[in-house]
CSV table of C-alpha atoms in Angstrom, one decimal:
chain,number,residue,atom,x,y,z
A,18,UNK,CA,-192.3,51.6,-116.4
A,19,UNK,CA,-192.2,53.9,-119.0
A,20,UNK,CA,-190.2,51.3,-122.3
A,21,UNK,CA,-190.5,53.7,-124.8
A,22,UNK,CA,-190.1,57.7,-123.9
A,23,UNK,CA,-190.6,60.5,-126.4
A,24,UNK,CA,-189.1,63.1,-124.1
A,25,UNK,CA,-190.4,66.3,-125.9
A,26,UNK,CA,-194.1,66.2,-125.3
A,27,UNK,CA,-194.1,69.2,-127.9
A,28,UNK,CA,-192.1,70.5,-131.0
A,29,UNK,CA,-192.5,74.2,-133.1
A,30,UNK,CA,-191.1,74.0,-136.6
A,31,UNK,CA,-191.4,76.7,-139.4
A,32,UNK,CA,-192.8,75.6,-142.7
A,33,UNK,CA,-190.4,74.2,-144.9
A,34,UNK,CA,-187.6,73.5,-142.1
A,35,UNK,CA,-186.8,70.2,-141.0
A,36,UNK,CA,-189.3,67.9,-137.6
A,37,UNK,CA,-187.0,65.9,-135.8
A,38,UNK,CA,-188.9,63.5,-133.5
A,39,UNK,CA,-187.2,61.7,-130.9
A,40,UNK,CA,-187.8,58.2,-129.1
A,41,UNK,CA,-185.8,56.1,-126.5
A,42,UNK,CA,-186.4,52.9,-125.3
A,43,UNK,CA,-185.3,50.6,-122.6
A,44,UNK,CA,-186.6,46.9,-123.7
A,45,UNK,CA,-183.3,45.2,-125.7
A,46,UNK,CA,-186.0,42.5,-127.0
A,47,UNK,CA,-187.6,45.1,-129.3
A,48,UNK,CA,-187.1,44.7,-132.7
A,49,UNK,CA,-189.6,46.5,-134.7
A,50,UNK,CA,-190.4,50.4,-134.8
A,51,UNK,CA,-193.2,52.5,-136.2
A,52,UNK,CA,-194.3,56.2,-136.3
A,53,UNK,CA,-198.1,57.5,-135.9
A,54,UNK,CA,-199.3,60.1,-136.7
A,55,UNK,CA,-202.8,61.4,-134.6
A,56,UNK,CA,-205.0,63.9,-135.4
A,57,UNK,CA,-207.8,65.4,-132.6
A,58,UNK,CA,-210.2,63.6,-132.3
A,59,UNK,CA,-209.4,60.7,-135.0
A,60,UNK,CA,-207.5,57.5,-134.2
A,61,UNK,CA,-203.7,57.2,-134.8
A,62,UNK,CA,-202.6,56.1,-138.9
A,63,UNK,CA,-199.4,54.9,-139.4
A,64,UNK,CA,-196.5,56.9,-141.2
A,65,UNK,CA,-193.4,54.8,-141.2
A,66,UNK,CA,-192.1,51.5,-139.6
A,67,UNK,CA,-188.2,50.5,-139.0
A,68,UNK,CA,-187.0,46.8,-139.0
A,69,UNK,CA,-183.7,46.1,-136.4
A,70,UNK,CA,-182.0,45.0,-139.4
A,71,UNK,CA,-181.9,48.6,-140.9
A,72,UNK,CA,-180.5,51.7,-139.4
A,73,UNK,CA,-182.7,53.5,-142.0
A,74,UNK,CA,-185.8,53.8,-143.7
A,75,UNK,CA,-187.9,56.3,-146.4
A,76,UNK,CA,-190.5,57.4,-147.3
A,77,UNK,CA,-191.2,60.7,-149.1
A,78,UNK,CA,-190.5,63.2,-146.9
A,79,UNK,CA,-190.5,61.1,-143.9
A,80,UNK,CA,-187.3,59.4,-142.8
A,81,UNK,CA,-186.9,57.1,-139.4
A,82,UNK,CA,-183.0,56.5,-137.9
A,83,UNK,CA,-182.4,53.6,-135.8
A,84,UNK,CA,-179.5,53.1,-133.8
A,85,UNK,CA,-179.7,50.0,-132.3
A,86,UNK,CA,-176.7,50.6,-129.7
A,87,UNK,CA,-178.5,53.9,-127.6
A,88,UNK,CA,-181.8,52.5,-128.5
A,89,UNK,CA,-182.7,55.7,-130.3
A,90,UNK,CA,-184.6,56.3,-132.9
A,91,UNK,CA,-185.9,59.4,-134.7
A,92,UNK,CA,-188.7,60.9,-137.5
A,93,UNK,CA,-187.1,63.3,-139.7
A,94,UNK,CA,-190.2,64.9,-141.8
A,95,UNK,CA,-188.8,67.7,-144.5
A,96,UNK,CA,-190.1,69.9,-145.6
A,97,UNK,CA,-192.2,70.2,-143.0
A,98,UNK,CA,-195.8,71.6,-143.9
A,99,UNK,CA,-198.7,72.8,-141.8
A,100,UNK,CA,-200.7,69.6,-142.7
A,101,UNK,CA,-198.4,67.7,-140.6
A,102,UNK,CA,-198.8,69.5,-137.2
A,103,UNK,CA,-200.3,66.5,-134.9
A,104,UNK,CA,-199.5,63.9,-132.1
A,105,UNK,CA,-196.7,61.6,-133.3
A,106,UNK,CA,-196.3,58.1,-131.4
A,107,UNK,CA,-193.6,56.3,-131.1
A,108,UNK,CA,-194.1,52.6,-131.2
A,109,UNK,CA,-192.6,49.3,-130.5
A,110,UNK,CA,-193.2,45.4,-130.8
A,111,UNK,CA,-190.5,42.5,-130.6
A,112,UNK,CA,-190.6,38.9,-131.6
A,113,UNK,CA,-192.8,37.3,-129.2
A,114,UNK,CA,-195.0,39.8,-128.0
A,115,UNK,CA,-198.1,40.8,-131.0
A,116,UNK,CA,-199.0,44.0,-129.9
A,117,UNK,CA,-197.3,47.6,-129.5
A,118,UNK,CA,-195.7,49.1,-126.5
A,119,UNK,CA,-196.6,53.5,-127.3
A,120,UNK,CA,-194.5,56.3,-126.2
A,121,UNK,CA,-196.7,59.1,-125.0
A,122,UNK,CA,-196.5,61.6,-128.2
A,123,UNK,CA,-195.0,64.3,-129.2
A,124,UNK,CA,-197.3,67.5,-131.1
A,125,UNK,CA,-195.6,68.8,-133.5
A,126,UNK,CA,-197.3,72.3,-135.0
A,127,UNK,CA,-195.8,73.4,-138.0
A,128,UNK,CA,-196.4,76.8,-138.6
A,129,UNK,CA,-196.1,78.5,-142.0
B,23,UNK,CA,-215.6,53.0,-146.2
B,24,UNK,CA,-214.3,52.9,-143.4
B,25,UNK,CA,-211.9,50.8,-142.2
B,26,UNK,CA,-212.3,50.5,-138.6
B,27,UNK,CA,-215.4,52.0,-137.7
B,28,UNK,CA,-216.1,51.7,-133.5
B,29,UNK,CA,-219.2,53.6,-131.9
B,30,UNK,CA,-220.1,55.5,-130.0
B,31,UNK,CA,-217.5,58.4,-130.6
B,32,UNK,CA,-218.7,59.5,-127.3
B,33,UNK,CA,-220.2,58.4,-124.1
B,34,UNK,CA,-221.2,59.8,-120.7
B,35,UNK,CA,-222.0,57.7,-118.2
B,36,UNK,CA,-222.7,57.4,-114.5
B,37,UNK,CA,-221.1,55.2,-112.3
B,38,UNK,CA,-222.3,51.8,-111.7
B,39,UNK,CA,-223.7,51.6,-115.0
B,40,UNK,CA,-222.6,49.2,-117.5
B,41,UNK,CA,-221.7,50.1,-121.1
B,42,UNK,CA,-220.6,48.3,-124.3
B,43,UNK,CA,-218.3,50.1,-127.3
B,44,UNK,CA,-218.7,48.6,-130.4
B,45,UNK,CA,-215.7,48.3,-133.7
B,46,UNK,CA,-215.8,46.9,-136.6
B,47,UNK,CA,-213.4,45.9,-139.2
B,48,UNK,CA,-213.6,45.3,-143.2
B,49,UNK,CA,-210.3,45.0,-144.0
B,50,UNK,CA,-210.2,41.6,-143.5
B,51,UNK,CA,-207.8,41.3,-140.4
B,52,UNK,CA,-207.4,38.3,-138.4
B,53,UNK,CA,-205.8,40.2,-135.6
B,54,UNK,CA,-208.0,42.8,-133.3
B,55,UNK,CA,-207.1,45.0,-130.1
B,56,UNK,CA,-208.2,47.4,-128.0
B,57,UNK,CA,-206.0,49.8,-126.5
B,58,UNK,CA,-206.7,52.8,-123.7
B,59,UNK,CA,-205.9,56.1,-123.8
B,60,UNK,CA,-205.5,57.5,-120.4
B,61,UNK,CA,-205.7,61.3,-118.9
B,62,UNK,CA,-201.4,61.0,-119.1
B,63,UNK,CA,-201.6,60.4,-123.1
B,64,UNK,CA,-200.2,57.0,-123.0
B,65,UNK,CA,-201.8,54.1,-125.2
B,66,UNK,CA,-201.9,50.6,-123.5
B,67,UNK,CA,-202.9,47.3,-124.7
B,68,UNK,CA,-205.5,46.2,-122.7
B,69,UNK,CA,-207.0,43.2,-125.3
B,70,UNK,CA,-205.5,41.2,-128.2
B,71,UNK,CA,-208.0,38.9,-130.3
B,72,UNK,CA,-206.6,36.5,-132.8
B,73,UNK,CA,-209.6,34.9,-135.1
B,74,UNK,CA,-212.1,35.6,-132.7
B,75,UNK,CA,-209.7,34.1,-130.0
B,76,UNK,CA,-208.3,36.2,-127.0
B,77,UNK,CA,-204.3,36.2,-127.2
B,78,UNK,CA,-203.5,38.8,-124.5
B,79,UNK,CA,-205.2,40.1,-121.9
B,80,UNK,CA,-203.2,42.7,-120.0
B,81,UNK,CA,-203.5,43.2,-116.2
B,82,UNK,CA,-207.1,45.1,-116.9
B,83,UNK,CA,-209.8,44.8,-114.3
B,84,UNK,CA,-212.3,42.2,-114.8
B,85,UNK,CA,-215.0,44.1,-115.1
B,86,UNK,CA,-213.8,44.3,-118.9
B,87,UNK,CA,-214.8,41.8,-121.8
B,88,UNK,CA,-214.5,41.8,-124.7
B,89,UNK,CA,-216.2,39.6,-126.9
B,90,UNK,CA,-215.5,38.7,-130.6
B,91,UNK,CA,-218.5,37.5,-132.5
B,92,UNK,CA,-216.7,37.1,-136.0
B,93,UNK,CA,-213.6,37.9,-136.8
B,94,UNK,CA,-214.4,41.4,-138.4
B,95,UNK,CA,-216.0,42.6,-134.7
B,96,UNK,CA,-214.6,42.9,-131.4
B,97,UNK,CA,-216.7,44.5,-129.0
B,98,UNK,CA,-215.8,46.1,-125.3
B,99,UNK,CA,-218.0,45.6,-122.5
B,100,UNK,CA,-217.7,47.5,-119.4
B,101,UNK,CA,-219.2,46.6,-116.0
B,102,UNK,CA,-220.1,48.9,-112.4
B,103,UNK,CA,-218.4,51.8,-114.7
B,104,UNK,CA,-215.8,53.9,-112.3
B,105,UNK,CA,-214.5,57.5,-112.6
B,106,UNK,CA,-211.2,56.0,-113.1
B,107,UNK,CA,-212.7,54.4,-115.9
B,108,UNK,CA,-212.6,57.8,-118.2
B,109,UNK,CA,-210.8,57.7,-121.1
B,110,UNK,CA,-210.2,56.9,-125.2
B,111,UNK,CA,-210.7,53.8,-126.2
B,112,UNK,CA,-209.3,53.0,-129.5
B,113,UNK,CA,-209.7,50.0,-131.5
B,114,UNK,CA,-207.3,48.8,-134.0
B,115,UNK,CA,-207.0,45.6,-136.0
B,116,UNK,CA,-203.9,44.2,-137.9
B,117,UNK,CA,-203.4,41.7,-140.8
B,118,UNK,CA,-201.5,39.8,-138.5
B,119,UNK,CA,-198.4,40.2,-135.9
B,120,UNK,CA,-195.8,42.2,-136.0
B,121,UNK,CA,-197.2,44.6,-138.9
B,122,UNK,CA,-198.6,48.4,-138.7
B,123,UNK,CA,-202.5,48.4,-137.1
B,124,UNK,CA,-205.2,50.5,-138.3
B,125,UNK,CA,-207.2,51.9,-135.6
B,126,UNK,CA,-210.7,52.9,-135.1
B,127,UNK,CA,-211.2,56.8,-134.4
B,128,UNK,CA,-211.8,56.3,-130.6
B,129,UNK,CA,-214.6,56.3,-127.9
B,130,UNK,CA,-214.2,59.2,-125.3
B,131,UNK,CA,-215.9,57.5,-122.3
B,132,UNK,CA,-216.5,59.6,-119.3
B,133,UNK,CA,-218.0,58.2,-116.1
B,134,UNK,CA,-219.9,60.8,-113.8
C-alpha cells in the first residue's frame, strides 16, 4: 500500500530548463512534506520541506507546490544544472506518527 | 565531521550468520531511526528511538534489534541473516519529530 507515489521513476532535463518532480499521496492525515535528494552510494540530504498550511514554499532554485485538495505536490528546480542529476524522494509525516512515509524516487539526469 | 556516520558501508554475509551495523550521531539529536532500502527502491521505517527509548517498531522480523547505548548511537543487530535480508540500510537521526532527518550514507548488506 503504496501512500505516497512518485509515478515517473525517471526524468531527462536539458541544462538550464526547468525539473518538475511529481508526488501523490493517498493518507488525508498527512500534513508535512519534504524533498531528498540521493546521490549513489551516499544517504539521502534533505532539499526542501512544505507545511499543509502553505501551498508554497522557496528556496533558491528549488520550489515545492502543495495542493492539498488532489494531494499533489511537486519540486520545481530552475535552472536546472548537471550537479542536480540524482534520486529525489518524496516524503511524508503527519501529526501523530514521527517518522516518514517515502515515495520510491524519481532520477532526474540533467544533461548540459 | 560527519554527521551521521554508520559502518560498515558494505557487508557480505552468509546466511545464518549474525551481523551488527553500527551509526553514530554528533549532532546532538534526541530522535534516531533506521530505515530499509529494498531491491524495489522504497525506504521503510523499520525502528524509531527517542532518548535511547524505542518509539516504533514496524512490523520487522524479530530477528532485528536494535539497541541504543546513548543517545548519539543506535546500533542494528541482525540474527540467522536470510537472503531476503539484502538490502541498504540507512540510518538517520532528527532533532526531534516532525522536522527534516539527516541520514547516515547506508550499509549495503548482502546475504549469500
Amino acid at each position: 500500500d503504496q501512500q505516497v507515489k512518485q509515478n515517473s521513476p525517471s526524468l531527462s532535463v536539458q541544462e538550464g530548463r526547468i525539473s518538475i518532480l511529481n508526488c501523490d499521496y493517498t493518507n488525508s492525515m498527512f500534513d508535512y512534506f519534504l524533498w531528498y535528494k540521493k546521490y549513489p552510494a551516499e544517504g539521502p540530504t534533505f532539499l526542501i520541506s512544505i507545511s499543509s498550511i502553505k501551498d508554497k514554499n522557496e528556496d533558491g532554485r528549488f520550489t515545492v507546490f502543495l495542493n492539498k485538495s488532489a494531494k499533489h505536490l511537486s519540486l520545481h528546480i530552475v535552472p536546472s544544472q548537471p550537479g542536480d542529476s540524482a534520486v529525489y524522494f518524496c516524503a511524508a509525516t503527519d501529526s501523530g506518527y514521527s517518522t516518514l512515509t517515502f515515495g520510491k524516487g524519481t532520477m532526474l539526469l540533467v544533461s548540459p | 565531521d560527519t554527521a551521521v556516520s554508520q559502518t560498515p558501508k558494505y557487508l557480505v554475509t552468509q546466511m545464518g550468520n549474525d551481523k551488527s551495523i553500527k551509526c553514530e550521531q554528533n549532532l546532538g539529536h534526541d530522535t534516531m531511526y533506521w530505515y530499509k532500502q529494498d531491491s524495489k527502491k522504497f525506504l521503510k521505517i523499520m525502528f524509531s528511538y527517542n532518548n535511547k527509548e524505542l518509539i516504533i517498531n514496524e512490523t520487522v522480523p524479530n530477528r532485528f534489534s536494535p539497541k541504543s547505548p546513548d543517545k548519539a548511537h543506535l546500533n542494528l543487530h541482525i540474527n540467522s541473516l536470510e537472503l531476503g535480508d539484502s538490502a541498504v540500510y540507512f540510518c538517520a537521526s532528527s532533532p526531534g519529530y516532525r522536522t527534516e532527518a539527516f541520514f547516515g550514507q547506508g550499509t549495503r548488506l548482502t546475504v549469500v
